[in-house]
Short mmCIF file of C-alpha atoms in Angstrom, two decimals:
data_model
loop_
_atom_site.label_atom_id
_atom_site.label_comp_id
_atom_site.label_asym_id
_atom_site.label_seq_id
_atom_site.Cartn_x
_atom_site.Cartn_y
_atom_site.Cartn_z
CA UNK G 6 -127.40 87.94 81.48
CA UNK G 7 -125.46 89.39 78.58
CA UNK G 8 -126.52 86.47 76.40
CA UNK G 9 -130.14 86.89 77.58
CA UNK G 10 -130.18 90.60 76.68
CA UNK G 11 -128.65 89.78 73.27
CA UNK G 12 -131.40 87.21 72.67
CA UNK G 13 -134.10 89.72 73.62
CA UNK G 14 -132.58 92.31 71.30
CA UNK G 15 -132.59 89.82 68.42
CA UNK G 16 -136.23 89.01 69.10
CA UNK G 17 -137.05 92.73 69.19
CA UNK G 18 -135.29 93.27 65.88
CA UNK G 19 -137.18 90.40 64.28
CA UNK G 20 -140.43 91.80 65.65
CA UNK G 21 -139.65 95.26 64.21
CA UNK G 22 -138.96 93.69 60.79
CA UNK G 23 -142.25 91.79 60.89
CA UNK G 24 -144.17 94.90 61.86
CA UNK G 25 -142.50 96.90 59.07
CA UNK G 26 -143.46 94.21 56.55
CA UNK G 27 -147.01 93.85 57.85
CA UNK G 28 -149.84 94.64 55.48
CA UNK G 29 -151.46 97.95 56.29
CA UNK G 30 -154.98 98.44 54.99
CA UNK G 31 -155.96 102.05 54.25
CA UNK G 32 -159.27 103.67 53.38
CA UNK G 33 -158.96 105.70 50.17
CA UNK G 34 -161.42 107.81 48.20
CA UNK G 35 -162.27 105.74 45.08
CA UNK G 36 -162.39 108.94 43.02
CA UNK G 37 -158.62 109.22 43.52
CA UNK G 38 -158.00 105.80 41.97
CA UNK G 39 -157.31 105.30 38.26
CA UNK G 40 -157.50 101.87 36.61
CA UNK G 41 -154.45 99.91 35.58
CA UNK G 42 -153.10 101.22 32.26
CA UNK G 43 -153.78 97.76 30.78
CA UNK G 44 -157.33 96.46 31.20
CA UNK G 45 -157.66 92.73 31.83
CA UNK G 46 -161.42 92.26 31.70
CA UNK G 47 -164.34 93.42 29.61
CA UNK G 48 -167.13 95.50 31.02
CA UNK G 49 -170.45 93.88 30.21
CA UNK G 50 -173.55 95.88 29.33
CA UNK G 51 -175.46 93.86 31.94
CA UNK G 52 -173.16 92.47 34.63
CA UNK G 53 -175.22 90.52 37.16
CA UNK G 54 -172.04 89.54 39.01
CA UNK G 55 -171.13 93.17 39.59
CA UNK G 56 -174.58 93.98 40.94
CA UNK G 57 -174.29 91.07 43.38
CA UNK G 58 -170.85 92.29 44.49
CA UNK G 59 -172.21 95.81 44.96
CA UNK G 60 -175.08 94.54 47.13
CA UNK G 61 -172.65 92.46 49.19
CA UNK G 62 -170.39 95.48 49.89
CA UNK G 63 -173.43 97.58 50.71
CA UNK G 64 -174.69 95.01 53.23
CA UNK G 65 -171.46 93.68 54.78
CA UNK G 66 -168.76 96.07 53.72
CA UNK G 67 -165.67 95.38 51.61
CA UNK G 68 -164.11 92.24 53.04
CA UNK G 69 -161.12 91.87 50.67
CA UNK G 70 -158.84 94.91 50.13
CA UNK G 71 -157.66 95.97 46.69
CA UNK G 72 -154.03 96.47 45.67
CA UNK G 73 -152.88 99.94 44.60
CA UNK G 74 -149.72 101.82 43.84
CA UNK G 75 -149.05 105.55 44.00
CA UNK G 76 -149.73 107.02 40.56
CA UNK G 77 -146.36 107.35 38.79
CA UNK G 78 -147.13 110.72 37.20
CA UNK G 79 -150.06 112.35 39.03
CA UNK G 80 -149.52 113.47 42.63
CA UNK G 81 -152.18 112.50 45.13
CA UNK G 82 -153.63 109.76 42.93
CA UNK G 83 -153.33 105.98 42.74
CA UNK G 84 -153.46 103.19 40.16
CA UNK G 85 -155.11 99.84 40.82
CA UNK G 86 -153.38 96.52 40.24
CA UNK G 87 -156.50 94.51 41.01
CA UNK G 88 -159.91 94.98 42.57
CA UNK G 89 -161.35 97.11 39.76
CA UNK G 90 -164.93 96.01 40.34
CA UNK G 91 -164.65 96.56 44.10
CA UNK G 92 -163.40 100.09 43.41
CA UNK G 93 -166.25 100.72 40.99
CA UNK G 94 -168.80 99.39 43.51
CA UNK G 95 -167.41 101.60 46.29
CA UNK G 96 -167.50 104.62 43.99
CA UNK G 97 -171.16 104.00 43.10
CA UNK G 98 -172.02 103.43 46.78
CA UNK G 99 -170.14 106.53 47.90
CA UNK G 100 -167.90 104.49 50.22
CA UNK G 101 -164.11 104.63 50.71
CA UNK G 102 -162.08 101.73 49.32
CA UNK G 103 -160.12 99.47 51.66
CA UNK G 104 -156.74 99.13 49.97
CA UNK G 105 -153.15 98.04 50.35
CA UNK G 106 -150.68 100.47 48.78
CA UNK G 107 -147.35 99.06 47.61
CA UNK G 108 -144.41 100.29 45.56
CA UNK G 109 -144.88 98.52 42.22
CA UNK G 110 -143.05 98.86 38.93
CA UNK G 111 -145.04 98.67 35.68
CA UNK G 112 -144.04 95.01 35.40
CA UNK G 113 -144.96 94.29 39.04
CA UNK G 114 -148.34 95.92 38.47
CA UNK G 115 -149.39 93.83 35.47
CA UNK G 116 -148.02 90.59 36.93
CA UNK G 117 -149.94 91.14 40.19
CA UNK G 118 -153.00 92.03 38.15
CA UNK G 119 -152.80 88.90 36.00
CA UNK G 120 -151.89 86.49 38.79
CA UNK G 121 -154.78 87.63 40.99
CA UNK G 122 -157.29 87.06 38.20
CA UNK G 123 -155.69 83.76 37.16
CA UNK G 124 -155.98 82.53 40.74
CA UNK G 125 -159.72 83.22 40.65
CA UNK G 126 -159.95 81.68 37.15
CA UNK G 127 -162.81 83.99 36.21
CA UNK G 128 -161.33 85.55 33.09
CA UNK G 129 -162.68 84.10 29.86
CA UNK G 130 -160.38 82.91 27.07
CA UNK G 131 -160.79 86.06 25.00
CA UNK G 132 -160.24 88.33 28.02
CA UNK G 133 -156.98 86.51 28.70
CA UNK G 134 -156.05 86.72 25.02
CA UNK G 135 -156.73 90.46 24.78
CA UNK G 136 -154.87 91.09 28.05
CA UNK G 137 -151.85 89.19 26.72
CA UNK G 138 -151.90 91.16 23.45
CA UNK G 139 -152.23 94.46 25.31
CA UNK G 140 -149.22 93.60 27.46
CA UNK G 141 -147.11 92.95 24.37
CA UNK G 142 -148.37 96.09 22.64
CA UNK G 143 -147.36 98.05 25.75
CA UNK G 144 -143.79 96.82 25.30
CA UNK G 145 -143.67 94.03 27.89
CA UNK G 146 -141.59 90.95 27.12
CA UNK G 147 -143.28 87.62 26.39
CA UNK G 148 -141.93 86.35 29.72
CA UNK G 149 -143.99 89.01 31.53
CA UNK G 150 -147.12 87.78 29.72
CA UNK G 151 -146.31 84.25 30.86
CA UNK G 152 -145.81 85.34 34.48
CA UNK G 153 -148.93 87.48 34.53
CA UNK G 154 -151.17 84.68 33.26
CA UNK G 155 -149.25 81.74 34.74
CA UNK G 156 -148.87 80.06 31.34
CA UNK G 157 -146.06 78.71 29.18
CA UNK G 158 -144.67 80.33 26.04
CA UNK G 159 -146.73 78.20 23.64
CA UNK G 160 -150.01 79.12 25.32
CA UNK G 161 -149.01 82.80 25.37
CA UNK G 162 -148.41 82.65 21.61
CA UNK G 163 -151.85 81.12 21.02
CA UNK G 164 -153.55 83.79 23.11
CA UNK G 165 -151.79 86.67 21.37
CA UNK G 166 -152.34 85.27 17.87
CA UNK G 167 -156.10 84.94 18.37
CA UNK G 168 -156.47 88.40 19.93
CA UNK G 169 -154.59 90.01 17.04
CA UNK G 170 -156.44 88.05 14.35
CA UNK G 171 -159.95 89.14 15.36
CA UNK G 172 -160.69 92.87 14.85
CA UNK G 173 -161.12 94.77 18.13
CA UNK G 174 -164.60 96.05 17.29
CA UNK G 175 -165.84 92.48 16.73
CA UNK G 176 -164.35 91.29 20.04
CA UNK G 177 -165.91 94.24 21.86
CA UNK G 178 -169.33 93.53 20.31
CA UNK G 179 -169.17 89.85 21.29
CA UNK G 180 -168.03 90.46 24.85
CA UNK G 181 -166.30 88.08 27.25
CA UNK G 182 -168.12 84.90 26.11
CA UNK G 183 -167.16 82.85 29.21
CA UNK G 184 -168.33 79.52 27.76
CA UNK G 185 -166.34 79.89 24.54
CA UNK G 186 -162.83 78.43 24.65
CA UNK G 187 -159.85 78.57 22.34
CA UNK G 188 -160.99 75.94 19.77
CA UNK G 189 -164.07 77.92 18.75
CA UNK G 190 -162.25 81.26 18.77
CA UNK G 191 -159.63 79.63 16.53
CA UNK G 192 -162.44 78.37 14.28
CA UNK G 193 -163.62 81.98 13.94
CA UNK G 194 -160.11 83.09 13.01
CA UNK G 195 -159.86 80.33 10.39
CA UNK G 196 -163.25 81.23 8.90
CA UNK G 197 -162.22 84.86 8.51
CA UNK G 198 -159.02 83.76 6.75
CA UNK G 199 -160.93 81.64 4.24
CA UNK G 200 -163.03 84.53 2.99
CA UNK G 201 -162.28 88.22 3.39
CA UNK G 202 -165.96 89.01 3.06
CA UNK G 203 -166.58 87.29 6.40
CA UNK G 204 -165.45 90.36 8.35
CA UNK G 205 -167.81 92.60 6.37
CA UNK G 206 -170.68 90.15 6.95
CA UNK G 207 -169.92 90.01 10.69
CA UNK G 208 -169.85 93.79 11.02
CA UNK G 209 -173.22 94.00 9.29
CA UNK G 210 -174.67 91.63 11.90
CA UNK G 211 -173.13 93.21 15.01
CA UNK G 212 -174.40 96.64 13.95
CA UNK G 213 -178.03 95.50 14.15
CA UNK G 214 -179.95 96.65 17.27
CA UNK G 215 -181.04 93.12 18.21
CA UNK G 216 -177.48 91.77 18.33
CA UNK G 217 -176.79 93.03 21.87
CA UNK G 218 -180.10 91.56 23.02
CA UNK G 219 -178.42 88.15 23.00
CA UNK G 220 -176.18 87.06 25.86
CA UNK G 221 -172.46 87.21 25.20
CA UNK G 222 -172.03 83.48 24.40
CA UNK G 223 -174.96 83.61 21.95
CA UNK G 224 -173.40 86.66 20.30
CA UNK G 225 -170.23 84.67 19.65
CA UNK G 226 -172.16 81.74 18.18
CA UNK G 227 -174.03 84.11 15.86
CA UNK G 228 -170.77 85.67 14.67
CA UNK G 229 -169.18 82.24 14.12
CA UNK G 230 -172.22 81.11 12.12
CA UNK G 231 -172.07 84.21 9.91
CA UNK G 232 -168.32 83.81 9.32
CA UNK G 233 -168.59 80.09 8.54
CA UNK G 234 -171.54 80.61 6.19
CA UNK G 235 -169.71 83.39 4.35
CA UNK G 236 -166.64 81.18 3.96
CA UNK G 237 -168.71 78.22 2.69
CA UNK G 238 -170.62 80.31 0.18
CA UNK G 239 -167.68 82.35 -1.08
CA UNK G 240 -166.36 79.87 -3.71
CA UNK G 241 -169.84 79.39 -5.18
CA UNK G 242 -170.46 83.11 -5.45
CA UNK G 243 -167.09 83.85 -6.98
CA UNK G 244 -167.04 81.01 -9.54
CA UNK G 245 -168.60 82.00 -12.86
CA UNK G 246 -169.06 79.70 -15.86
CA UNK G 247 -169.49 80.63 -19.53
CA UNK G 248 -170.29 78.30 -22.41
CA UNK G 249 -168.60 79.13 -25.75
CA UNK G 250 -170.75 78.24 -28.77
CA UNK G 251 -169.83 78.31 -32.49
CA UNK G 252 -171.86 80.17 -35.11
CA UNK G 253 -173.41 76.82 -36.08
CA UNK G 254 -174.67 76.41 -32.50
CA UNK G 255 -172.17 73.71 -31.63
CA UNK G 256 -170.76 73.81 -28.10
CA UNK G 257 -167.00 74.43 -28.24
CA UNK G 258 -165.81 74.98 -24.68
CA UNK G 259 -166.72 75.93 -21.12
CA UNK G 260 -164.83 78.77 -19.40
CA UNK G 261 -164.83 78.84 -15.59
CA UNK G 262 -163.59 81.96 -13.81
CA UNK G 263 -162.83 82.06 -10.08
CA UNK G 264 -160.99 85.15 -8.89
CA UNK G 265 -157.89 85.52 -11.04
CA UNK G 266 -157.96 81.91 -12.27
CA UNK G 267 -159.55 81.05 -15.61
CA UNK G 268 -160.06 77.44 -16.75
CA UNK G 269 -161.03 76.46 -20.33
CA UNK G 270 -162.51 72.97 -20.87
CA UNK G 271 -163.01 71.89 -24.51
CA UNK G 272 -165.95 69.76 -25.59
CA UNK G 273 -165.04 66.08 -25.79
CA UNK G 274 -166.21 65.83 -29.38
CA UNK G 275 -163.65 68.31 -30.67
CA UNK G 276 -160.54 67.23 -32.49
CA UNK G 277 -157.51 67.37 -30.15
CA UNK G 278 -155.67 69.27 -32.88
CA UNK G 279 -157.98 72.24 -32.25
CA UNK G 280 -156.51 72.71 -28.77
CA UNK G 281 -152.99 72.72 -30.24
CA UNK G 282 -154.11 75.19 -32.90
CA UNK G 283 -155.54 77.50 -30.22
CA UNK G 284 -152.34 77.41 -28.18
CA UNK G 285 -150.35 78.38 -31.29
CA UNK G 286 -152.70 81.33 -31.87
CA UNK G 287 -152.40 82.75 -28.35
CA UNK G 288 -149.36 84.99 -29.10
CA UNK G 289 -151.15 86.48 -32.13
CA UNK G 290 -154.36 86.96 -30.14
CA UNK G 291 -152.46 88.62 -27.32
CA UNK G 292 -150.75 90.99 -29.74
CA UNK G 293 -154.12 91.97 -31.18
CA UNK G 294 -155.53 92.48 -27.69
CA UNK G 295 -152.68 94.74 -26.57
CA UNK G 296 -152.92 96.77 -29.78
CA UNK G 297 -156.65 97.32 -29.35
CA UNK G 298 -156.27 98.26 -25.67
CA UNK G 299 -153.27 100.52 -26.20
CA UNK G 300 -150.84 98.31 -24.27
CA UNK G 301 -147.43 97.06 -25.27
CA UNK G 302 -146.48 93.46 -24.69
CA UNK G 303 -144.44 94.46 -21.66
CA UNK G 304 -147.08 96.79 -20.24
CA UNK G 305 -145.63 99.96 -21.85
CA UNK G 306 -149.15 101.34 -22.39
CA UNK G 307 -149.87 101.17 -18.67
CA UNK G 308 -146.53 102.73 -17.82
CA UNK G 309 -147.15 105.60 -20.25
CA UNK G 310 -150.62 106.20 -18.86
CA UNK G 311 -149.29 106.24 -15.31
CA UNK G 312 -146.55 108.70 -16.28
CA UNK G 313 -149.11 111.02 -17.85
CA UNK G 314 -151.31 110.89 -14.73
CA UNK G 315 -148.32 111.75 -12.54
CA UNK G 316 -147.49 114.76 -14.74
CA UNK G 317 -151.09 115.98 -14.48
#
């Protein structure tokens, strides 16, 4: 009998532990819930998926609870780990949110947030990339980024590099672009690196009223086209050619300027000794130039002018 009572007591203890660990779903006013400090998805101007979710909750109720934690700094409030759209739908419908409240550290919060979305696989590449960059900017280690998105270190590096290479206002204007993967986002990054004017050209396009009329994938393709075109055209716009002609009308040379580079090509009919003669004259020509422009050979004129400006 003693052994029987001991066995019953053990079973009771196990039962108490299970009950203590059981998930308790509460109903909470959505107006008391703040979003996670690090957003993991973009809010679309027209989100058909959200409207469908809202109609489903209105008709059948909220079937899947959200995960919350007690707000770390504001009494009586909560922060959401995941279920942001369900919370928003409940708020708009005037319904309480069915939620599970757990004690979560900052790291626990973002990992739960990322893992839940990764399991559903509904975050686009750029949403994942921006989320990863935001985690790092918030001070989380790269290992936390990997855990939150269920990826390895190499993939985390690719996500962060793309998110940090594309200006935030351009990403926001494009939106989540669910059909656009890493290769084309990387192509956009490369195009912007080729020509600095690409960013200016892109911003001119995204500021036009008709840009947002396109769907988010079309917006990306438009931006990529603008960036690629700007990069292709840049060398042609920057390169300038000048033909040098003698007083007799004879063509002497062709000077091509591209950025800071200047190339002089002499006419084939000229004596090769002329090129050597010109090279010998360069020091004298430079001295004359610096004298006319008030500059010493070591830039003393510039230094003097700068000193005078500072004194003024």
